[in-house]
Coordinates of C-alpha atoms in Angstrom, one line a residue:
M1 CA 112.2 -95.8 246.0
E2 CA 108.8 -96.5 247.5
I3 CA 106.3 -98.9 245.8
I4 CA 102.7 -97.6 246.3
R5 CA 100.1 -100.3 245.9
V6 CA 96.7 -99.3 244.5
E7 CA 93.9 -100.4 246.7
D8 CA 91.0 -102.5 245.3
S9 CA 88.5 -99.8 246.3
D10 CA 90.5 -97.3 244.1
L11 CA 90.6 -99.8 241.3
K12 CA 86.9 -100.0 241.1
V13 CA 86.7 -96.2 240.5
I14 CA 89.6 -96.3 238.0
E15 CA 88.4 -99.2 235.9
A16 CA 84.9 -97.6 235.9
N17 CA 82.8 -100.7 234.9
R18 CA 84.5 -101.2 231.6
C19 CA 85.4 -104.6 230.1
R20 CA 88.4 -105.4 228.0
I21 CA 89.2 -108.9 226.8
F22 CA 92.3 -110.2 225.2
R23 CA 92.8 -113.1 222.7
A24 CA 95.8 -114.6 220.9
M25 CA 94.9 -115.1 217.3
S26 CA 96.2 -118.2 215.4
Q27 CA 96.0 -116.6 211.9
P28 CA 98.1 -113.7 210.6
L29 CA 96.9 -110.2 210.7
S30 CA 95.7 -109.2 207.2
A31 CA 93.3 -106.9 205.5
Q32 CA 91.0 -109.8 204.7
V33 CA 90.8 -110.8 208.4
I34 CA 90.0 -107.3 209.4
W35 CA 87.4 -107.0 206.6
D36 CA 85.7 -110.3 207.6
D37 CA 85.6 -109.3 211.3
I38 CA 84.0 -105.9 210.5
Y39 CA 81.1 -107.5 208.6
A40 CA 80.7 -110.5 210.9
Q41 CA 80.6 -108.4 214.0
R42 CA 79.1 -105.2 212.5
R43 CA 81.9 -103.1 213.8
Q44 CA 81.8 -99.3 213.8
R45 CA 85.1 -98.3 215.4
V46 CA 88.2 -100.4 214.5
I47 CA 91.9 -99.7 215.2
I48 CA 94.8 -101.7 213.8
I49 CA 98.3 -101.3 215.1
C50 CA 101.4 -102.6 213.3
N51 CA 105.0 -102.5 214.6
T52 CA 106.5 -100.7 211.6
V53 CA 105.4 -97.9 209.3
S54 CA 105.9 -100.0 206.2
Q55 CA 103.7 -102.8 207.5
A56 CA 101.0 -100.2 208.4
Q57 CA 101.3 -98.8 204.9
G58 CA 101.0 -102.3 203.4
I59 CA 97.8 -103.2 205.4
Y60 CA 96.4 -99.8 204.5
R61 CA 96.9 -100.4 200.7
D62 CA 95.4 -103.9 201.0
L63 CA 92.3 -102.8 202.9
S64 CA 91.8 -99.8 200.6
E65 CA 91.7 -102.2 197.6
L66 CA 89.1 -104.3 199.4
N67 CA 87.1 -101.1 200.1
Q68 CA 86.1 -100.5 196.4
D69 CA 82.5 -99.3 197.4
F70 CA 83.8 -97.0 200.2
D71 CA 81.9 -98.8 202.9
L72 CA 84.8 -98.1 205.3
N73 CA 86.4 -94.7 206.1
I74 CA 90.1 -95.6 206.5
T75 CA 92.7 -93.4 208.1
L76 CA 96.5 -94.2 208.2
L77 CA 98.6 -92.6 210.9
H78 CA 102.3 -92.9 211.7
A79 CA 105.4 -90.9 212.4
R80 CA 106.4 -90.2 208.7
F81 CA 103.8 -87.6 207.9
L82 CA 104.5 -83.9 207.8
P83 CA 103.5 -82.2 211.1
E84 CA 100.5 -80.4 209.6
D85 CA 99.2 -83.5 207.9
R86 CA 99.7 -85.6 211.1
A87 CA 98.0 -82.8 213.2
K88 CA 95.0 -82.8 210.8
K89 CA 94.6 -86.5 211.1
E90 CA 94.9 -86.6 214.9
N91 CA 92.4 -83.8 215.4
S92 CA 89.9 -85.6 213.2
L93 CA 90.5 -89.0 215.0
K94 CA 89.9 -87.4 218.4
D95 CA 86.4 -86.6 217.2
I96 CA 85.7 -89.8 215.3
F97 CA 87.0 -92.2 218.0
A98 CA 85.9 -90.0 221.0
Q99 CA 84.1 -91.0 224.1
N100 CA 80.4 -91.5 223.4
W101 CA 81.1 -91.7 219.6
Q102 CA 77.8 -93.5 219.2
K103 CA 75.9 -90.2 219.6
N104 CA 77.4 -88.8 216.4
N105 CA 77.6 -92.1 214.5
D106 CA 76.3 -92.0 210.9
G107 CA 76.6 -95.8 210.4
T108 CA 80.0 -95.6 208.6
C109 CA 82.6 -98.0 209.9
Q110 CA 85.7 -95.9 210.9
V111 CA 89.0 -97.7 210.6
L112 CA 92.3 -96.4 211.9
I113 CA 95.6 -98.1 210.9
S114 CA 98.5 -96.9 212.9
T115 CA 101.8 -97.7 214.5
Q116 CA 102.9 -97.2 218.1
V117 CA 102.5 -93.4 217.8
I118 CA 99.0 -93.8 219.4
E119 CA 100.3 -95.9 222.3
A120 CA 100.2 -92.7 224.5
G121 CA 99.0 -89.1 224.2
I122 CA 96.0 -89.5 222.0
N123 CA 92.6 -89.9 223.8
I124 CA 90.7 -92.3 221.6
T125 CA 88.7 -95.6 221.9
C126 CA 87.4 -98.4 219.8
E127 CA 85.3 -101.6 219.9
V128 CA 88.1 -103.8 218.6
L129 CA 91.8 -103.5 218.4
H130 CA 93.8 -105.7 216.0
T131 CA 97.4 -105.5 217.0
Q132 CA 100.7 -107.1 216.0
L133 CA 102.6 -108.9 218.8
C134 CA 104.9 -106.7 220.8
P135 CA 106.4 -106.7 224.3
M136 CA 103.8 -106.7 227.1
N137 CA 104.4 -103.2 228.3
S138 CA 103.8 -101.8 224.8
L139 CA 100.8 -104.1 224.3
L140 CA 99.0 -102.9 227.4
Q141 CA 99.7 -99.3 226.2
R142 CA 98.0 -100.1 222.9
A143 CA 95.1 -101.8 224.7
G144 CA 94.4 -98.5 226.4
R145 CA 92.9 -97.3 223.1
C146 CA 90.3 -100.0 223.2
G147 CA 87.2 -99.9 225.6
R148 CA 88.9 -96.9 227.1
F149 CA 85.9 -95.2 228.8
P150 CA 83.4 -96.1 231.5
G151 CA 80.9 -98.7 230.5
E152 CA 82.6 -99.7 227.2
I153 CA 83.4 -103.2 226.1
G154 CA 86.5 -103.8 224.0
E155 CA 88.3 -106.7 222.3
V156 CA 92.0 -106.8 221.9
L157 CA 93.1 -109.4 219.2
V158 CA 96.8 -110.1 219.1
Y159 CA 98.6 -111.6 216.0
R160 CA 102.1 -113.0 215.7
K161 CA 102.5 -112.1 212.0
V162 CA 101.3 -109.5 209.5
L163 CA 100.4 -110.8 206.0
V164 CA 100.3 -108.3 203.1
N165 CA 99.2 -109.1 199.6
Q166 CA 101.9 -109.8 197.0
D167 CA 101.3 -106.5 195.2
N168 CA 102.1 -104.5 198.3
Q169 CA 104.5 -106.9 200.0
E170 CA 107.6 -105.0 198.9
L171 CA 106.2 -101.8 200.4
A172 CA 105.3 -103.6 203.7
N173 CA 108.9 -105.1 204.0
T174 CA 110.7 -101.8 203.6
D175 CA 111.3 -101.6 207.4
L176 CA 111.9 -105.3 208.0
F177 CA 115.6 -105.5 207.1
D178 CA 117.7 -106.4 210.1
S179 CA 121.0 -104.6 209.5
E180 CA 122.6 -106.4 212.5
E181 CA 122.3 -109.8 210.7
L182 CA 125.3 -109.0 208.5
S183 CA 128.8 -108.4 209.8
L184 CA 130.0 -104.9 209.3
D185 CA 132.7 -106.3 207.1
T186 CA 130.4 -108.3 204.8
P187 CA 130.9 -107.1 201.2
V188 CA 127.8 -106.4 199.2
E189 CA 128.6 -108.9 196.5
S190 CA 128.7 -111.8 199.1
I191 CA 125.2 -111.1 200.5
D192 CA 122.7 -113.9 199.8
S193 CA 119.8 -111.7 198.7
E194 CA 117.4 -114.6 198.5
K195 CA 118.1 -115.6 202.1
I196 CA 117.5 -112.0 203.3
D197 CA 114.4 -111.4 201.3
K198 CA 112.8 -114.7 202.2
P199 CA 109.7 -114.0 204.3
K200 CA 110.5 -114.6 208.0
E201 CA 108.9 -113.8 211.4
S202 CA 110.0 -110.4 212.5
F203 CA 109.2 -108.4 215.6
L204 CA 111.2 -105.3 214.6
P205 CA 111.8 -102.9 216.2
Y206 CA 111.3 -105.0 219.4
K207 CA 113.4 -107.8 220.9
K208 CA 112.3 -111.3 220.0
E209 CA 112.6 -112.7 223.6
A210 CA 110.2 -110.2 225.1
C211 CA 107.7 -110.8 222.3
E212 CA 107.9 -114.6 222.7
L213 CA 107.3 -114.3 226.5
T214 CA 104.3 -112.0 225.8
W215 CA 102.9 -114.6 223.3
Q216 CA 103.3 -117.4 225.8
V217 CA 101.3 -115.4 228.4
L218 CA 98.6 -114.5 225.9
Q219 CA 98.3 -118.1 224.6
A220 CA 97.9 -119.4 228.2
H221 CA 95.1 -116.8 228.8
T222 CA 93.4 -117.6 225.5
K223 CA 93.3 -121.3 226.5
S224 CA 92.1 -120.6 230.0
E225 CA 88.5 -120.4 231.3
N226 CA 89.1 -116.7 232.0
L227 CA 89.2 -115.8 228.3
S228 CA 85.9 -113.9 228.4
Q229 CA 86.6 -112.1 231.6
H230 CA 87.7 -108.5 232.0
V231 CA 91.5 -108.1 232.1
G232 CA 91.9 -105.5 234.8
F233 CA 94.8 -103.8 236.5
R234 CA 95.7 -106.8 238.7
I235 CA 96.0 -109.1 235.7
E236 CA 97.9 -106.6 233.7
E237 CA 100.3 -106.2 236.7
K238 CA 100.8 -110.0 236.8
W239 CA 101.5 -110.1 233.0
I240 CA 104.0 -107.3 233.2
N241 CA 105.9 -109.1 236.0
Q242 CA 105.8 -112.4 234.1
V243 CA 107.3 -110.9 231.0
H244 CA 109.6 -108.0 232.1
S245 CA 110.8 -108.8 235.7
Q246 CA 113.4 -111.3 234.4
E247 CA 114.5 -108.9 231.6
D248 CA 114.8 -106.0 234.1
L249 CA 116.9 -108.0 236.5
L250 CA 119.1 -109.2 233.6
T251 CA 119.6 -105.6 232.4
L252 CA 120.5 -104.5 235.9
R253 CA 123.0 -107.4 236.2
R254 CA 124.6 -106.4 232.9
R255 CA 125.0 -102.8 234.0
N256 CA 126.7 -103.9 237.3
N257 CA 129.0 -106.2 235.4
S258 CA 129.9 -103.6 232.8
Q259 CA 130.7 -100.7 235.1
M260 CA 134.3 -100.4 233.9
E261 CA 133.1 -100.4 230.3
F262 CA 130.5 -97.8 231.1
E263 CA 133.1 -95.5 232.6
S264 CA 135.3 -96.0 229.6
R265 CA 132.4 -95.1 227.2
F266 CA 131.5 -92.2 229.4
A267 CA 135.1 -90.9 229.0
D268 CA 135.0 -91.5 225.3
A269 CA 131.8 -89.5 225.0
I270 CA 132.5 -86.6 227.4
F271 CA 136.2 -86.1 227.0
R272 CA 137.0 -87.4 223.5
G273 CA 133.8 -86.4 221.7
D274 CA 132.9 -89.8 220.4
E275 CA 129.3 -89.3 219.1
S276 CA 128.5 -93.0 218.9
A277 CA 129.5 -93.5 222.5
A278 CA 127.3 -90.6 223.6
S279 CA 124.3 -92.2 221.7
D280 CA 124.9 -95.6 223.3
L281 CA 125.0 -94.1 226.8
I282 CA 121.6 -92.4 226.3
R283 CA 119.8 -95.1 224.4
Q284 CA 120.4 -97.2 221.3
V285 CA 119.8 -94.7 218.6
D286 CA 118.5 -96.7 215.5
N287 CA 116.9 -93.8 213.6
R288 CA 118.5 -91.3 211.3
S289 CA 117.3 -87.8 210.2
I290 CA 116.8 -87.7 206.4
F291 CA 116.3 -84.7 204.1
T292 CA 115.8 -84.4 200.4
W293 CA 116.4 -81.5 197.9
E294 CA 117.7 -80.9 194.5
E295 CA 121.5 -81.0 194.9
S296 CA 122.1 -78.0 192.6
G297 CA 121.0 -75.7 195.3
V298 CA 124.1 -76.6 197.3
I299 CA 126.5 -76.6 194.4
D300 CA 125.6 -73.2 193.0
C301 CA 126.2 -71.4 196.3
D302 CA 123.8 -68.7 195.2
D303 CA 122.3 -66.8 198.1
D304 CA 118.8 -67.3 196.8
Q305 CA 119.4 -71.1 196.6
E306 CA 121.3 -71.7 199.9
I307 CA 120.1 -74.6 202.0
D308 CA 119.5 -73.6 205.6
M309 CA 119.4 -76.9 207.5
Q310 CA 118.0 -75.3 210.5
K311 CA 114.8 -74.4 208.6
L312 CA 114.1 -77.7 207.0
L313 CA 111.8 -80.4 208.3
S314 CA 113.4 -83.8 208.5
F315 CA 112.0 -87.3 208.8
S316 CA 113.2 -89.8 211.3
V317 CA 113.7 -93.3 209.6
P318 CA 115.2 -96.5 211.0
V319 CA 118.8 -97.1 209.9
S320 CA 117.8 -100.6 209.0
T321 CA 115.3 -99.2 206.4
L322 CA 118.1 -97.1 204.9
C323 CA 120.4 -100.1 204.9
K324 CA 117.9 -102.1 202.9
A325 CA 117.5 -99.3 200.4
W326 CA 121.2 -98.9 200.1
R327 CA 121.7 -102.7 199.6
D328 CA 119.0 -102.8 197.0
F329 CA 120.6 -99.9 195.2
Q330 CA 124.0 -101.6 195.1
E331 CA 122.4 -104.7 193.6
K332 CA 120.8 -102.8 190.7
T333 CA 123.2 -102.7 187.8
D334 CA 121.3 -100.2 185.7
F335 CA 122.0 -97.2 188.0
G336 CA 125.5 -96.6 186.7
K337 CA 127.2 -93.9 188.6
G338 CA 124.1 -92.6 190.4
W339 CA 123.6 -92.3 194.1
I340 CA 120.8 -92.8 196.6
F341 CA 122.3 -91.4 199.9
K342 CA 124.8 -88.7 200.8
R343 CA 126.1 -87.7 204.2
I344 CA 125.3 -84.2 205.4
E345 CA 128.1 -82.5 207.3
T346 CA 129.0 -79.1 208.7
P347 CA 132.1 -77.7 207.0
K348 CA 135.2 -78.0 209.1
K349 CA 136.6 -74.8 210.7
K350 CA 133.6 -72.7 209.8
S351 CA 130.8 -71.3 211.9
E352 CA 127.9 -73.7 212.0
T353 CA 125.6 -70.7 212.3
Y354 CA 126.2 -69.5 208.7
S355 CA 127.8 -72.2 206.7
Q356 CA 126.3 -74.4 204.0
P357 CA 126.1 -78.2 204.4
V358 CA 128.8 -80.3 202.8
L359 CA 127.7 -83.6 201.1
S360 CA 129.9 -86.7 201.2
P361 CA 129.3 -89.8 199.1
I362 CA 128.2 -92.9 201.1
N363 CA 130.1 -95.8 199.7
S364 CA 129.7 -98.5 202.4
R365 CA 127.0 -99.8 204.7
D366 CA 129.4 -99.1 207.7
F367 CA 129.6 -95.4 206.7
L368 CA 125.8 -95.2 206.3
I369 CA 125.3 -96.5 209.8
G370 CA 127.7 -93.9 211.1
C371 CA 125.8 -91.0 209.5
Y372 CA 123.2 -89.1 211.5
R373 CA 121.9 -86.6 208.9
I374 CA 121.4 -88.0 205.4
L375 CA 120.4 -86.6 202.0
V376 CA 118.2 -88.9 199.9
N377 CA 118.1 -88.6 196.1
T378 CA 114.7 -87.2 195.1
R379 CA 114.4 -90.1 192.6
Y380 CA 113.9 -92.6 195.4
I381 CA 111.6 -90.8 197.8
Y382 CA 107.8 -90.3 197.6
Y383 CA 105.4 -88.4 199.8
D384 CA 101.7 -87.7 199.9
E385 CA 99.3 -86.9 202.7
E386 CA 97.4 -90.2 202.3
I387 CA 100.2 -92.7 202.9
G388 CA 103.1 -90.6 204.1
L389 CA 106.8 -91.1 203.3
Q390 CA 108.2 -94.0 201.2
I391 CA 111.8 -94.7 200.4
G392 CA 113.4 -97.3 198.1
V393 CA 114.9 -98.1 194.7
N394 CA 111.5 -99.2 193.4
I395 CA 109.8 -96.0 194.5
R396 CA 109.1 -93.5 191.7
G397 CA 109.9 -90.1 193.3
N398 CA 107.3 -87.4 193.0
G399 CA 109.6 -84.4 193.3
F400 CA 109.2 -84.1 197.1
N401 CA 111.6 -81.8 198.7
S402 CA 112.1 -81.3 202.5
P403 CA 109.8 -78.4 203.2
T404 CA 110.8 -75.4 205.3
K405 CA 109.4 -75.3 208.8
K406 CA 106.1 -73.5 209.1
D407 CA 106.4 -69.8 209.7
R408 CA 105.2 -69.7 213.3
L409 CA 106.1 -66.3 214.5
I410 CA 109.0 -67.8 216.5
S411 CA 112.2 -65.9 216.2
S412 CA 115.1 -67.7 214.5
Q413 CA 117.6 -69.1 217.0
Y414 CA 120.4 -67.5 214.9
R415 CA 119.0 -64.0 215.0
Y416 CA 121.1 -61.7 217.2
R417 CA 120.6 -58.2 218.6
M418 CA 123.3 -56.0 220.0
D419 CA 124.1 -56.6 223.6
N420 CA 126.8 -54.7 225.5
Y421 CA 129.0 -57.0 227.5
V422 CA 127.5 -56.2 231.0
G423 CA 123.9 -56.4 229.7
H424 CA 124.5 -59.8 228.1
L425 CA 125.8 -61.4 231.3
V426 CA 122.9 -59.9 233.3
L427 CA 120.4 -61.4 230.8
M428 CA 122.1 -64.8 230.9
W429 CA 121.8 -64.7 234.7
K430 CA 118.1 -63.7 234.3
C431 CA 117.6 -66.8 232.1
W432 CA 118.8 -68.9 235.0
R433 CA 116.5 -67.2 237.5
D434 CA 113.2 -66.3 235.7
N435 CA 110.5 -68.2 234.0
F436 CA 110.6 -68.2 230.2
P437 CA 107.5 -67.5 228.1
T438 CA 108.0 -68.5 224.4
K439 CA 106.3 -70.3 221.5
I440 CA 106.8 -73.9 220.5
L441 CA 105.7 -76.1 217.6
K442 CA 103.0 -78.6 218.5
N443 CA 101.9 -80.7 215.6
G444 CA 102.9 -77.9 213.2
E445 CA 101.1 -75.2 215.1
S446 CA 102.6 -72.4 217.1
V447 CA 101.6 -72.6 220.8
D448 CA 102.3 -70.2 223.7
I449 CA 104.1 -71.9 226.6
N450 CA 105.7 -70.7 229.8
Y451 CA 108.7 -72.7 230.9
P452 CA 109.8 -72.7 234.6
S453 CA 113.2 -71.2 235.2
V454 CA 116.3 -73.3 234.7
R455 CA 116.9 -72.7 238.4
D456 CA 113.6 -74.3 239.4
E457 CA 114.5 -77.3 237.1
L458 CA 118.1 -77.9 238.2
L459 CA 118.9 -76.4 241.6
V460 CA 117.6 -79.3 243.7
A461 CA 119.0 -82.0 241.5
G462 CA 122.4 -80.2 241.3
G463 CA 122.5 -79.9 245.1
K464 CA 121.7 -83.5 245.5
F465 CA 124.4 -84.5 243.1
I466 CA 127.0 -82.5 244.9
K467 CA 125.9 -83.9 248.3
A468 CA 125.7 -87.5 247.2
K469 CA 128.9 -87.7 245.0
I470 CA 131.3 -85.0 246.3
L471 CA 130.5 -83.4 249.7
P472 CA 128.4 -85.9 251.8
E473 CA 129.0 -83.8 255.0
A474 CA 127.3 -80.7 253.5
E475 CA 123.8 -79.7 254.3
A476 CA 121.3 -79.8 251.5
N477 CA 120.9 -76.0 251.4
E478 CA 124.8 -75.6 251.3
A479 CA 125.1 -78.0 248.4
E480 CA 122.4 -76.2 246.5
A481 CA 124.1 -72.8 247.3
L482 CA 127.4 -74.1 245.9
F483 CA 125.7 -75.4 242.8
E484 CA 124.2 -72.0 242.1
I485 CA 127.6 -70.3 242.7
L486 CA 129.1 -72.6 240.1
V487 CA 126.4 -71.7 237.6
F488 CA 126.9 -68.0 238.5
L489 CA 130.7 -68.3 237.8
A490 CA 130.2 -70.2 234.6
I491 CA 127.9 -67.5 233.3
F492 CA 130.2 -64.8 234.6
T493 CA 133.3 -66.2 232.8
H494 CA 132.0 -67.8 229.6
D495 CA 132.5 -64.7 227.4
L496 CA 135.7 -63.2 228.8
G497 CA 137.4 -64.0 225.5
K498 CA 135.2 -61.4 223.8
L499 CA 137.1 -58.7 225.7
Q500 CA 140.1 -59.2 223.4
V501 CA 141.1 -56.1 221.5
K502 CA 140.8 -57.9 218.1
W503 CA 137.3 -59.3 218.9
Q504 CA 136.0 -56.0 219.9
D505 CA 137.6 -54.2 216.9
V506 CA 136.1 -56.6 214.4
M507 CA 132.6 -56.7 215.9
R508 CA 132.3 -53.0 216.7
C509 CA 133.2 -52.3 213.1
W510 CA 130.4 -54.5 212.0
Q511 CA 127.9 -53.0 214.4
E512 CA 128.7 -49.5 213.1
I513 CA 127.8 -50.8 209.6
A514 CA 124.6 -52.4 211.0
H515 CA 123.7 -49.1 212.8
R516 CA 124.4 -47.0 209.7
D517 CA 122.7 -49.2 207.0
F518 CA 120.3 -51.6 208.7
E519 CA 118.7 -49.7 211.6
G520 CA 120.9 -51.5 214.2
K521 CA 121.7 -50.1 217.6
N522 CA 124.4 -47.5 218.0
P523 CA 127.5 -49.2 219.5
R524 CA 128.7 -46.0 221.1
K525 CA 131.7 -46.8 223.3
Y526 CA 130.3 -50.1 224.7
L527 CA 132.3 -53.3 224.8
L528 CA 130.0 -55.7 223.0
A529 CA 129.0 -59.3 223.5
H530 CA 126.6 -59.6 220.5
T531 CA 126.0 -57.6 217.4
D532 CA 122.9 -57.1 215.2
Y533 CA 122.5 -59.9 212.7
N534 CA 119.3 -61.0 211.0
P535 CA 119.6 -63.8 208.4
E536 CA 116.1 -63.1 207.2
D537 CA 117.3 -59.8 205.8
K538 CA 119.0 -60.9 202.6
Q539 CA 120.8 -57.6 202.1
L540 CA 122.2 -57.6 205.6
K541 CA 123.1 -61.3 205.3
A542 CA 125.1 -60.6 202.1
E543 CA 126.8 -57.6 203.7
F544 CA 127.8 -59.5 206.8
K545 CA 129.1 -62.4 204.7
A546 CA 131.3 -60.0 202.7
F547 CA 132.5 -58.4 205.9
E548 CA 133.3 -61.7 207.5
N549 CA 135.4 -62.8 204.5
K550 CA 137.6 -59.7 205.0
N551 CA 137.6 -59.4 208.8
K552 CA 138.4 -62.5 210.8
R553 CA 137.2 -62.3 214.4
P554 CA 139.2 -64.5 216.9
N555 CA 137.7 -67.4 218.8
H556 CA 136.7 -66.6 222.3
A557 CA 135.5 -69.7 224.2
V558 CA 138.8 -71.5 225.0
E559 CA 140.3 -68.0 225.6
S560 CA 137.4 -67.4 228.1
A561 CA 138.3 -70.6 230.0
F562 CA 141.9 -69.6 230.2
L563 CA 141.1 -66.1 231.5
A564 CA 138.6 -67.6 234.0
R565 CA 141.4 -69.2 235.9
E566 CA 142.6 -66.1 237.8
I567 CA 139.0 -65.0 238.7
L568 CA 138.2 -68.5 240.1
Q569 CA 141.4 -68.5 242.1
K570 CA 140.4 -65.3 243.8
S571 CA 136.6 -66.0 244.2
L572 CA 135.8 -69.7 244.2
I573 CA 138.9 -71.3 245.8
P574 CA 138.7 -69.2 249.1
L575 CA 135.0 -69.9 249.3
L576 CA 135.5 -73.7 249.0
Q577 CA 138.5 -73.7 251.5
E578 CA 136.5 -71.8 254.1
H579 CA 133.1 -73.5 253.9
F580 CA 133.3 -76.9 252.3
T581 CA 136.5 -78.9 252.2
E582 CA 140.2 -78.8 252.6
D583 CA 140.7 -81.6 250.0
T584 CA 142.8 -79.8 247.4
E585 CA 141.9 -82.3 244.6
Q586 CA 138.2 -81.6 245.1
I587 CA 138.8 -77.8 245.0
K588 CA 140.8 -78.2 241.8
Y589 CA 137.9 -80.2 240.2
F590 CA 135.3 -77.6 241.2
R591 CA 137.4 -74.9 239.6
D592 CA 138.0 -77.1 236.5
V593 CA 134.3 -77.8 235.9
V594 CA 133.6 -74.1 235.6
I595 CA 136.6 -73.6 233.3
M596 CA 135.4 -76.5 231.1
A597 CA 131.8 -75.1 231.0
A598 CA 133.2 -71.8 229.8
G599 CA 135.6 -73.4 227.3
R600 CA 132.9 -75.7 225.8
H601 CA 129.9 -73.4 225.5
H602 CA 130.3 -73.4 221.7
S603 CA 131.8 -76.9 221.2
A604 CA 131.2 -79.8 223.5
W605 CA 134.6 -81.2 222.6
A606 CA 136.8 -78.1 223.0
R607 CA 140.0 -78.7 224.9
G608 CA 143.3 -77.0 225.8
F609 CA 142.6 -74.4 228.6
E610 CA 146.2 -74.2 229.8
S611 CA 148.5 -71.2 229.1
T612 CA 150.7 -73.4 226.8
D613 CA 147.6 -74.4 224.8
V614 CA 146.4 -70.8 224.4
A615 CA 149.8 -69.5 223.5
K616 CA 149.8 -71.7 220.5
L617 CA 146.8 -69.8 219.2
N618 CA 147.6 -66.2 219.6
Q619 CA 148.6 -63.8 222.3
I620 CA 145.6 -62.6 224.3
E621 CA 145.4 -58.8 224.4
L622 CA 142.5 -57.4 226.4
C623 CA 140.9 -54.0 226.0
T624 CA 141.9 -51.4 228.5
E625 CA 138.3 -51.1 229.7
S626 CA 138.0 -54.9 230.3
Q627 CA 138.7 -54.7 234.1
Q628 CA 136.0 -52.1 234.6
V629 CA 133.3 -54.1 232.7
I630 CA 134.3 -57.3 234.6
A631 CA 133.8 -55.4 237.8
D632 CA 130.5 -53.9 236.6
S633 CA 129.3 -57.3 235.6
W634 CA 130.1 -58.8 238.9
R635 CA 128.3 -56.0 240.8
C636 CA 125.2 -56.2 238.6
M637 CA 124.9 -60.0 238.7
K638 CA 125.8 -60.5 242.4
K639 CA 122.9 -58.5 243.7
F640 CA 120.6 -61.2 242.3
L641 CA 122.5 -64.0 244.0
P642 CA 120.6 -65.4 247.0
S643 CA 122.2 -64.6 250.3

């Protein structure tokens, strides 16, 4: 890795004659402090950033109560707004807090209260930024929204604590419950509520050590003779090193010391399907996806009332917030046999594509922490476009239900059209090679986007991995070629199990119904890979459900992996032996990684690709035409494989 130093001459251009000063404030951040500063300094553009959503909501409520004469125009922004409400706010803020805002200023003081959602990606500026203490790297990101443009002067005022009035304190403390303070085995009845609820200094969701180091740097700066001088890139660089260098070295040392533990957790995640291990390896996942709806819709199992999880918007909420609400619920004796949270699960041994969610009671904090999709009782959840989402036992629900995702002219991911077997593999190979135009959601709006091909994204990285970890003697172009061949073979083998007589009999029978009654394609004599299915068509959906209940199609992914073995023996093994290595173990692993890709293309934890494993399921009987379509697929795909 090469470190590139920015020259002083370049810095002058980048910093563009702006001035930004920092000050550590001795008093807590409160609505009254903000109000007094606005009137003392005649502010026109003010931004306040809190570390948690609930603290931002509390400050918003306090400041709104001071603003009885509507002298201020106050906006609250955080991550717990519906996409369309958040997009509306962000678009408005980009105009109100834009560069040269003075030209359109009507004399009204504009105030934005936010969380770290504005640390990056929103191009706004202000005269003064009031921010709660956070680690230095985040603090400097926040400071980028103050005095942002050439010639501007900005003040960044940093506070250790947030102080919210008594009336709104419970709301502000919603996100300040540290679930790690309690042992996982601590029974609810033994928790000292007074101790937990006692106001204390909290830097959640940040680590205390990094915040304390940041505060020390800011205090030293505030006491220095440089207080009124511009804090430019060189000073920011120095501050970052003071706060984060030691932490980064410690993290690196921990990783080196825990290599064996890492490998063990990696095996747990990849080979044993331990979801918590997978989350830990990527990052510490502290948020959970929450939904809310009237439970009767699930119990009735009526087609008109079915809950399609894929179409509902969820909110991401810290698990500590949910733990606090759950604990508060347990302590309330007047709720009887009610509930506040339930776990949302996919039914076992059923297709995730079509099945209804199953709800399980949550009866312990440990279980709650282990849940990733959670249903919240509508009695304890409130939403409006002014303050966003609120959860808690003292919240009076307003009948909010998780809305369906906005109709954005984007085809459902679960809508299928008939593909013959050869055509399906050719299209999969096309997805690897070609750019992909589609539509995505951006702040609730449908936007056209053109993704580069998967090949462009992965080929070089895949080649480097093979060269670095497996075949160090190979040339870069050889390693990339091998990676592409592995992808080719994974695509080629992943649906071999669909060539079973039983699979074809069941799905061709359905396609004939789809062709006859629902304007589907004529299956003719094709061997199929996909059939026509549109869940938006209620009549077709009901017909398919009835058909599926009577006609069980066999699984195909593990069977595909088993059937791939012979093809790989005849194609991949000779290639490896001739061009790359004579290490039989390496050759075996290259073969097995393709087999595993085929076997796991529907379930990341599928296993059992040996003949003895497959024999336990059912005898595999292939269609008489299967060898011909395999040969046709090879011929059609191979002509697009680079020489």
